[in-house]
Short mmCIF file of C-alpha atoms in Angstrom, two decimals:
data_model
loop_
_atom_site.label_atom_id
_atom_site.label_comp_id
_atom_site.label_asym_id
_atom_site.label_seq_id
_atom_site.Cartn_x
_atom_site.Cartn_y
_atom_site.Cartn_z
CA MET A 14 6.65 -14.19 28.77
CA GLN A 15 9.55 -12.03 29.80
CA ARG A 16 13.02 -13.49 29.36
CA PRO A 17 16.56 -12.25 30.07
CA ARG A 18 18.44 -10.24 27.51
CA LEU A 19 20.89 -12.53 25.80
CA LEU A 20 24.48 -11.69 25.03
CA SER A 21 24.23 -12.18 21.27
CA GLU A 22 21.21 -10.02 20.55
CA SER A 23 23.18 -7.20 18.98
CA SER A 24 24.39 -6.30 15.50
CA GLU A 25 27.53 -4.60 16.78
CA THR A 26 31.06 -5.91 16.35
CA PRO A 27 32.06 -8.57 18.90
CA HIS A 28 34.51 -6.39 20.86
CA LEU A 29 32.16 -3.41 21.04
CA GLU A 30 29.25 -5.70 21.86
CA GLU A 31 31.20 -7.32 24.70
CA ARG A 32 32.20 -3.92 26.08
CA ASN A 33 28.62 -2.62 25.95
CA GLN A 34 27.40 -5.83 27.58
CA GLN A 35 29.78 -5.35 30.50
CA VAL A 36 28.45 -1.84 31.04
CA GLU A 37 24.85 -3.08 30.75
CA ASP A 38 25.44 -6.00 33.14
CA LYS A 39 27.12 -3.88 35.81
CA GLY A 40 24.87 -3.59 38.82
CA ARG A 41 22.48 -6.34 37.72
CA VAL A 42 21.96 -9.27 40.08
CA LYS A 43 23.32 -12.43 38.49
CA TYR A 44 22.01 -15.83 39.51
CA GLY A 45 24.45 -17.87 37.46
CA GLU A 46 25.11 -19.40 34.05
CA LEU A 47 23.97 -22.51 32.22
CA VAL A 48 26.67 -23.77 29.86
CA ILE A 49 26.25 -26.61 27.35
CA LEU A 50 29.01 -29.19 27.52
CA GLY A 51 30.76 -29.79 24.22
CA ASN A 52 31.06 -26.18 23.10
CA ASN A 53 34.33 -24.31 23.46
CA GLY A 54 32.96 -20.80 23.96
CA SER A 55 30.27 -20.80 21.26
CA LEU A 56 28.10 -23.12 19.17
CA PRO A 57 29.72 -24.55 15.99
CA GLN A 58 27.31 -22.54 13.84
CA GLY A 59 27.60 -19.45 16.04
CA ASP A 60 25.53 -18.10 18.93
CA LYS A 61 22.27 -16.63 17.70
CA GLY A 62 19.42 -15.33 19.86
CA ARG A 63 18.22 -17.97 22.28
CA ARG A 64 20.36 -20.66 20.62
CA ARG A 65 23.80 -20.28 22.11
CA SER A 66 26.42 -22.12 24.12
CA LYS A 67 25.43 -20.54 27.43
CA LEU A 68 22.61 -18.64 29.10
CA VAL A 69 23.34 -15.99 31.73
CA LEU A 70 20.52 -15.76 34.28
CA TYR A 71 19.92 -12.29 35.67
CA LYS A 72 17.31 -11.03 38.10
CA ARG A 73 14.37 -9.87 36.00
CA ASP A 74 12.94 -6.36 36.09
CA ARG A 75 9.63 -7.90 37.12
CA PRO A 76 9.15 -11.37 38.69
CA ASN A 77 7.57 -14.07 36.52
CA GLY A 78 7.85 -16.98 38.95
CA ILE A 79 4.98 -19.22 40.03
CA LYS A 80 4.07 -21.35 43.04
CA ARG A 81 1.64 -24.17 43.60
CA SER A 82 -1.88 -23.02 44.38
CA LYS A 83 -4.52 -25.80 44.37
CA HIS A 84 -5.34 -29.12 42.75
CA TYR A 85 -8.51 -31.01 41.87
CA VAL A 86 -9.80 -33.98 39.87
CA VAL A 87 -11.47 -33.54 36.46
CA LYS A 88 -12.99 -36.00 33.98
CA THR A 89 -12.08 -34.10 30.80
CA PRO A 90 -8.73 -32.33 31.41
CA HIS A 91 -8.45 -30.77 27.94
CA ALA A 92 -11.79 -29.07 28.44
CA SER A 93 -11.13 -27.81 31.98
CA GLN A 94 -11.03 -24.08 32.64
CA ALA A 95 -7.42 -24.12 33.89
CA ILE A 96 -6.19 -25.74 30.67
CA LEU A 97 -8.21 -23.42 28.41
CA ASP A 98 -7.12 -20.30 30.29
CA THR A 99 -3.84 -19.22 28.65
CA THR A 100 -3.06 -16.88 31.57
CA GLN A 101 -3.21 -19.73 34.11
CA HIS A 102 -0.17 -21.96 34.71
CA SER A 103 -1.26 -25.54 35.33
CA ILE A 104 0.01 -29.12 35.23
CA SER A 105 -2.30 -31.92 34.13
CA TYR A 106 -1.60 -35.44 35.42
CA THR A 107 -3.67 -37.88 33.34
CA LEU A 108 -4.60 -40.92 35.43
CA SER A 109 -6.93 -42.59 32.91
CA ARG A 110 -8.89 -41.75 29.80
CA ASN A 111 -11.58 -40.01 31.82
CA GLN A 112 -9.77 -38.81 34.92
CA ALA A 113 -6.93 -36.37 35.55
CA ILE A 114 -5.62 -34.24 38.38
CA ILE A 115 -5.08 -30.57 37.60
CA VAL A 116 -2.55 -28.64 39.68
CA GLU A 117 -2.91 -24.88 39.36
CA TYR A 118 -0.09 -22.41 39.96
CA MET A 119 -0.32 -18.76 40.95
CA PRO A 120 2.14 -15.86 40.42
CA ASP A 121 5.04 -15.74 42.87
CA GLU A 122 6.56 -12.32 43.51
CA ASP A 123 9.62 -13.91 45.10
CA THR A 124 10.92 -15.96 42.15
CA ASP A 125 12.05 -15.63 38.54
CA MET A 126 11.37 -18.51 36.14
CA PHE A 127 13.66 -19.56 33.28
CA GLN A 128 12.74 -22.38 30.89
CA ILE A 129 14.99 -24.67 28.85
CA GLY A 130 14.08 -26.98 25.98
CA ARG A 131 14.30 -27.84 22.30
CA SER A 132 11.28 -25.73 21.32
CA SER A 133 11.78 -22.26 19.87
CA GLU A 134 8.41 -21.10 21.20
CA PRO A 135 8.44 -17.84 23.24
CA PRO A 136 8.25 -19.44 26.74
CA ILE A 137 11.67 -21.08 26.20
CA ASP A 138 14.53 -18.84 27.34
CA PHE A 139 17.31 -21.22 26.32
CA VAL A 140 16.88 -23.32 23.15
CA VAL A 141 19.02 -26.45 23.45
CA MET A 142 19.66 -28.93 20.63
CA ASP A 143 21.46 -32.28 20.65
CA THR A 144 25.19 -32.10 21.24
CA VAL A 145 27.18 -33.84 18.50
CA PRO A 146 30.56 -35.26 19.65
CA GLY A 147 33.54 -33.43 18.22
CA GLY A 148 31.80 -30.05 18.06
CA GLU A 149 30.44 -30.64 14.55
CA LYS A 150 27.23 -29.08 13.29
CA CYS A 151 24.11 -31.06 14.07
CA SER A 152 22.67 -32.66 10.93
CA GLU A 153 19.03 -32.19 10.05
CA GLY A 154 18.33 -35.89 10.60
CA ARG A 155 19.83 -35.72 14.06
CA VAL A 156 17.62 -32.77 14.95
CA LEU A 157 14.47 -34.61 13.86
CA ALA A 158 15.45 -37.63 15.96
CA SER A 159 16.19 -35.53 19.05
CA THR A 160 15.50 -37.06 22.45
CA ILE A 161 15.53 -33.64 24.16
CA SER A 162 12.06 -32.58 25.26
CA ARG A 163 10.58 -29.51 23.61
CA PHE A 164 9.89 -28.14 27.11
CA ALA A 165 12.57 -29.97 29.08
CA CYS A 166 12.89 -28.20 32.41
CA ARG A 167 12.47 -24.97 34.32
CA ILE A 168 14.53 -23.12 36.92
CA LEU A 169 13.06 -20.95 39.65
CA ALA A 170 15.54 -18.43 41.07
CA ASN A 171 14.91 -16.82 44.46
CA ARG A 172 14.80 -13.03 44.04
CA ASN A 173 15.41 -12.50 47.77
CA ASN A 174 18.26 -15.02 47.94
CA PRO A 175 20.06 -15.06 44.55
CA LYS A 176 22.18 -18.01 45.69
CA GLU A 177 19.13 -20.30 45.62
CA SER A 178 17.97 -21.58 42.23
CA ARG A 179 15.85 -24.73 41.98
CA ILE A 180 15.38 -27.02 39.00
CA TYR A 181 12.21 -28.87 38.03
CA ALA A 182 11.51 -31.34 35.23
CA ALA A 183 9.25 -30.15 32.39
CA GLY A 184 8.47 -26.63 31.23
CA PHE A 185 5.25 -24.79 30.45
CA ASP A 186 4.20 -24.45 26.81
CA SER A 187 2.78 -21.36 25.08
CA SER A 188 -0.58 -21.99 26.74
CA ARG A 189 1.17 -22.20 30.14
CA ASN A 190 0.34 -25.89 30.47
CA ILE A 191 2.29 -29.06 31.24
CA PHE A 192 0.67 -32.36 30.27
CA LEU A 193 1.77 -35.69 31.72
CA GLY A 194 -0.03 -38.28 29.64
CA GLU A 195 -1.54 -41.55 30.74
CA LYS A 196 1.71 -43.47 30.09
CA ALA A 197 3.93 -40.99 31.94
CA THR A 198 5.38 -42.10 35.27
CA LYS A 199 3.37 -40.47 38.07
CA TRP A 200 2.35 -41.16 41.67
CA GLN A 201 0.28 -39.83 44.55
CA GLU A 202 1.42 -39.48 48.14
CA GLY A 203 -1.36 -38.20 50.34
CA HIS A 204 -2.71 -35.02 48.77
CA ASP A 205 0.38 -34.50 46.60
CA ILE A 206 0.88 -35.77 43.07
CA ASP A 207 4.12 -35.79 41.13
CA GLY A 208 5.66 -37.34 38.02
CA LEU A 209 8.62 -37.77 35.70
CA THR A 210 9.08 -36.77 32.07
CA THR A 211 9.55 -39.39 29.35
CA ASN A 212 13.35 -39.36 29.17
CA GLY A 213 13.85 -37.66 32.50
CA VAL A 214 15.92 -34.72 33.75
CA LEU A 215 19.01 -35.95 35.58
CA ILE A 216 21.19 -33.89 37.93
CA MET A 217 24.58 -34.49 39.50
CA HIS A 218 25.84 -32.28 42.32
CA PRO A 219 29.65 -32.28 42.76
CA GLN A 220 31.15 -33.40 46.05
CA GLY A 221 33.17 -30.55 47.49
CA GLN A 222 33.79 -27.12 46.07
CA PHE A 223 33.71 -27.17 42.26
CA CYS A 224 36.22 -24.39 41.66
CA GLY A 225 39.24 -23.78 43.88
CA GLY A 226 38.77 -26.96 45.86
CA ASP A 227 39.27 -30.65 45.24
CA ALA A 228 35.83 -31.47 43.89
CA GLU A 229 34.86 -34.96 42.88
CA PRO A 230 31.89 -36.03 40.77
CA GLY A 231 28.74 -36.88 42.69
CA ILE A 232 26.03 -39.45 41.97
CA TRP A 233 23.43 -38.91 39.26
CA LYS A 234 19.83 -38.50 40.42
CA GLU A 235 16.55 -37.70 38.69
CA VAL A 236 14.47 -34.60 39.44
CA SER A 237 10.69 -34.74 39.18
CA VAL A 238 8.14 -32.29 37.83
CA GLY A 239 7.45 -31.19 41.38
CA GLY A 240 11.14 -30.83 42.26
CA GLY A 241 11.66 -34.07 44.17
CA VAL A 242 14.95 -35.98 43.86
CA TYR A 243 15.00 -39.72 43.14
CA THR A 244 17.48 -42.45 42.29
CA LEU A 245 17.78 -43.29 38.59
CA ARG A 246 15.29 -45.57 36.89
CA GLU A 247 16.53 -48.90 35.52
CA SER A 248 16.68 -47.30 32.08
CA ARG A 249 16.11 -43.76 30.91
CA SER A 250 12.37 -44.05 30.19
CA ALA A 251 11.40 -46.98 32.43
CA GLN A 252 7.91 -46.79 33.95
CA GLN A 253 9.01 -47.48 37.52
CA LYS A 254 10.38 -44.41 39.35
CA GLY A 255 13.46 -44.57 41.55
CA LYS A 256 13.50 -44.22 45.32
CA ALA A 257 13.22 -40.84 47.02
CA VAL A 258 16.63 -39.56 48.09
CA GLU A 259 16.95 -38.03 51.54
CA GLY A 260 19.31 -35.12 52.10
CA VAL A 261 19.60 -34.17 48.42
CA SER A 262 17.59 -31.23 47.07
CA ASN A 263 16.85 -29.71 43.68
CA VAL A 264 18.79 -26.55 44.62
CA LEU A 265 21.53 -26.07 42.03
CA GLN A 266 25.10 -26.00 43.33
CA ASP A 267 28.11 -24.51 41.61
CA GLY A 268 29.18 -27.27 39.24
CA THR A 269 25.84 -29.13 39.11
CA LEU A 270 25.37 -31.04 35.85
CA ILE A 271 21.92 -31.23 34.24
CA ASP A 272 21.36 -33.94 31.63
CA LEU A 273 18.43 -33.55 29.20
CA CYS A 274 19.00 -36.81 27.26
CA GLY A 275 20.86 -35.41 24.28
CA ALA A 276 22.63 -32.44 25.85
CA THR A 277 24.26 -31.87 29.23
CA LEU A 278 24.34 -28.47 30.91
CA LEU A 279 26.71 -27.19 33.60
CA TRP A 280 25.38 -24.78 36.22
CA ARG A 281 27.87 -22.19 37.43
CA SER A 282 26.77 -19.94 40.29
CA ALA A 283 27.68 -16.27 40.34
CA GLU A 284 29.89 -16.88 43.40
CA GLY A 285 31.64 -19.82 41.74
CA LEU A 286 32.29 -17.87 38.54
CA ALA A 287 33.90 -15.09 40.59
CA LYS A 288 36.55 -17.64 41.67
CA SER A 289 37.01 -19.09 38.20
CA PRO A 290 39.63 -18.05 35.66
CA THR A 291 38.62 -15.49 33.07
CA LYS A 292 39.08 -15.92 29.34
CA GLU A 293 41.84 -13.31 29.51
CA TYR A 294 43.64 -15.33 32.19
CA LEU A 295 43.46 -18.49 30.10
CA GLU A 296 44.86 -16.59 27.13
CA SER A 297 47.69 -15.32 29.33
CA LEU A 298 48.58 -18.95 30.18
CA VAL A 299 48.89 -19.64 26.46
CA ASP A 300 51.05 -16.54 26.07
CA LYS A 301 53.38 -17.75 28.83
CA VAL A 302 53.96 -21.06 27.06
CA ASN A 303 54.46 -19.31 23.72
CA ALA A 304 56.93 -16.91 25.35
CA GLU A 305 59.17 -19.90 26.07
CA ARG A 306 59.35 -20.44 22.28
CA PRO A 307 58.80 -24.21 22.21
CA MET A 308 60.49 -25.81 19.21
CA CYS A 309 59.76 -28.79 16.96
CA PRO A 310 62.79 -31.14 17.22
CA VAL A 311 62.35 -32.25 13.61
CA GLY A 312 61.48 -29.09 11.70
CA LEU A 313 63.44 -26.89 14.15
CA ASN A 314 60.68 -24.28 13.85
CA THR A 315 59.10 -22.38 16.74
CA LEU A 316 55.64 -23.64 17.70
CA VAL A 317 52.82 -21.28 18.62
CA ILE A 318 49.72 -22.46 20.49
CA PRO A 319 46.77 -20.62 18.93
CA ARG A 320 44.30 -18.95 21.25
CA LYS A 321 41.45 -19.81 18.91
CA SER A 322 41.01 -22.59 16.37
CA SER A 323 40.17 -19.96 13.74
CA GLN A 324 43.81 -18.89 13.85
CA ASP A 325 45.03 -22.32 12.74
CA ALA A 326 44.75 -21.66 9.02
CA ASP A 327 47.22 -18.78 9.19
CA LYS A 328 49.83 -20.62 11.25
CA GLN A 329 49.87 -24.20 10.01
CA ASP A 330 53.67 -24.32 10.06
CA LYS A 331 53.65 -23.26 13.72
CA GLN A 332 50.70 -25.38 14.83
CA PRO A 333 51.71 -27.78 17.64
CA TYR A 334 50.68 -31.44 17.70
CA VAL A 335 50.88 -33.93 20.57
CA TYR A 336 51.74 -37.63 20.54
CA LEU A 337 48.95 -39.09 22.68
CA ASN A 338 50.99 -42.02 23.99
CA CYS A 339 53.85 -39.95 25.39
CA GLY A 340 52.80 -36.29 25.49
CA HIS A 341 55.68 -34.89 23.44
CA VAL A 342 54.64 -31.76 21.54
CA GLN A 343 56.01 -31.28 18.01
CA GLY A 344 55.10 -29.69 14.71
CA LEU A 345 53.54 -31.49 11.75
CA HIS A 346 56.16 -33.46 9.84
CA ASP A 347 56.59 -36.67 7.85
CA TRP A 348 59.17 -38.31 10.11
CA GLY A 349 58.00 -41.51 11.75
CA VAL A 350 54.82 -41.90 9.69
CA GLU A 351 53.71 -45.53 9.56
CA LYS A 352 52.20 -46.29 6.16
CA GLY A 353 48.65 -47.59 6.13
CA SER A 354 47.86 -46.43 9.68
CA ASN A 355 47.26 -43.33 11.76
CA SER A 356 50.18 -44.24 13.99
CA ARG A 357 53.40 -42.24 14.14
CA THR A 358 56.69 -42.76 15.93
CA CYS A 359 57.70 -39.96 18.29
CA SER A 360 61.09 -38.52 17.37
CA MET A 361 61.88 -37.88 21.05
CA CYS A 362 61.09 -41.19 22.77
CA PHE A 363 60.33 -43.46 19.78
CA LYS A 364 56.93 -44.52 21.16
CA SER A 365 54.36 -45.19 18.44
CA GLY A 366 50.80 -43.96 18.56
CA PRO A 367 48.33 -41.38 17.29
CA MET A 368 49.20 -37.69 16.95
CA VAL A 369 46.61 -34.92 17.15
CA LYS A 370 46.49 -31.15 16.79
CA LEU A 371 46.57 -29.18 20.06
CA SER A 372 43.94 -26.55 20.78
CA MET A 373 43.13 -24.50 23.86
CA GLY A 374 40.05 -25.14 25.94
CA ILE A 375 38.95 -21.52 26.17
CA GLU A 376 35.53 -21.82 27.89
CA PRO A 377 36.26 -20.58 31.45
CA ALA A 378 33.15 -22.18 33.00
CA PHE A 379 34.63 -25.68 32.58
CA TYR A 380 37.75 -24.91 34.62
CA VAL A 381 37.95 -26.09 38.23
CA ASP A 382 41.08 -24.07 39.03
CA SER A 383 43.35 -21.23 37.95
CA GLY A 384 46.46 -23.35 38.04
CA PRO A 385 49.87 -22.65 36.50
CA PRO A 386 50.50 -23.39 32.80
CA THR A 387 51.20 -27.08 33.36
CA PHE A 388 48.95 -28.25 30.58
CA TYR A 389 47.35 -31.61 30.00
CA ALA A 390 45.41 -32.64 26.90
CA PHE A 391 42.39 -34.87 26.48
CA ASN A 392 42.77 -38.06 24.46
CA PRO A 393 41.87 -38.20 21.57
CA CYS A 394 40.72 -34.64 20.75
CA GLY A 395 43.78 -32.68 21.90
CA HIS A 396 41.95 -29.96 23.83
CA MET A 397 44.34 -28.69 26.48
CA ALA A 398 43.57 -27.28 29.93
CA THR A 399 45.04 -27.10 33.43
CA GLU A 400 45.95 -30.31 35.24
CA LYS A 401 43.10 -30.29 37.79
CA THR A 402 40.53 -29.41 35.14
CA VAL A 403 41.52 -32.24 32.81
CA LYS A 404 41.75 -34.78 35.64
CA TYR A 405 38.33 -33.77 37.00
CA TRP A 406 36.46 -34.13 33.71
CA ALA A 407 38.26 -37.39 32.91
CA ILE A 408 36.40 -39.09 35.78
CA VAL A 409 33.00 -37.43 35.25
CA GLN A 410 30.58 -39.99 33.80
CA ILE A 411 28.01 -38.36 31.50
CA PRO A 412 24.73 -40.20 30.74
CA HIS A 413 24.67 -41.63 27.24
CA GLY A 414 21.83 -43.51 25.55
CA THR A 415 19.28 -45.34 27.70
CA SER A 416 21.55 -46.55 30.50
CA ALA A 417 25.23 -45.99 29.57
CA PHE A 418 27.71 -43.45 30.94
CA ASP A 419 30.85 -42.05 29.24
CA SER A 420 33.59 -39.58 30.06
CA PHE A 421 34.14 -36.94 27.41
CA CYS A 422 35.98 -33.70 26.75
CA PRO A 423 33.85 -30.80 28.01
CA PHE A 424 35.11 -28.57 25.18
CA CYS A 425 33.98 -30.79 22.28
CA ALA A 426 32.07 -33.77 23.77
CA THR A 427 34.45 -36.29 22.18
CA PRO A 428 34.41 -39.54 24.25
CA LEU A 429 37.76 -40.08 25.96
CA GLN A 430 39.91 -43.01 24.92
CA GLY A 431 42.33 -45.17 26.88
CA TYR A 432 43.33 -44.80 30.49
CA PRO A 433 43.43 -42.25 32.05
CA GLY A 434 41.93 -40.41 29.05
CA TYR A 435 44.50 -37.62 28.98
CA VAL A 436 48.22 -36.97 28.63
CA LYS A 437 50.65 -34.50 30.20
CA LEU A 438 52.17 -32.17 27.60
CA ILE A 439 55.94 -32.11 27.24
CA PHE A 440 57.27 -29.13 25.30
CA ASN A 441 60.78 -29.16 23.85
#
């Protein structure tokens, strides 16, 4: 199965690779990007092949999309011709031990298909593993206990209208089949049959324009194998489906969140990304703050906000920290340390509370504006971003577990603490 060329598939140096990629990408039709929440520009272990922090979806040289063709009832689905034919895309809905409905799909010259899941098999374009809060590497035990489906979902992009990309639950395996077992949630309405995957694929469209506007989080819904949109089940894998939602479609909008039960993806359209800040712009905001030469009131040394966390080791004496209860930015020092606790007393306002290292949120896709360098930081991780960006993500509720929702930092997936979950930075 053909898949898009990925940005990391090169042995060249990063700068040369990026430059060559820009030349290669010029003139290609871009549908959008899928970005995994919790990664600040790259995976903790590095972007490699189809395992990376984001997938850029381009119009393929040749279409590989599919569309529904016909369906019929069989008694032995695993022995049916459509299932055995590895060139035929089909979905098998098992109704009982000796009855199933097979839905066949035919090639569609008007769409490109991209598949996402935990499997590393060839049909998967974007291999997604569980996101570990704090941006740490995923342990082997965590991988084995993953709740992300091996073939989680698929996206069909309209080749004639690049602004239209639709998401569907479940992806086709190496034999081009999707099996919904006897216990899977499924239903028939007239001649149509549809179903849900075990842990579901949830989507949340933002209300308003994601970037450049005053967007607010929308309401989470579940998308079916056939592309229908439904209210959430009582719990993640409950047998009873939700109610059909009128007026909401499976067409991805700029800023749509896709939750795969273990990892959450952000969809950014090509048009939305054109309005978003670039990495260079974000770095320029850091440079503007550094140009003001902020100073630590205790050590009287100039603080320098690093553009990347990898620079921290070389500039520990200049590394800024923030007191999360007041927002004052200082260097690392021993003044005000409370023995036997993680609490410190701020030398500026004398408020006591935790202090954390500041680092820049450098992934442009997570920004909802290109605002001035009035930075805010998430509590408790210390990732800093523009005011509107921090305030937006602080009220976004991300599915967690079977029925819980939490707000977390989009740059490292650390759950936010306290109210409002962030602090305004005050530089001396």
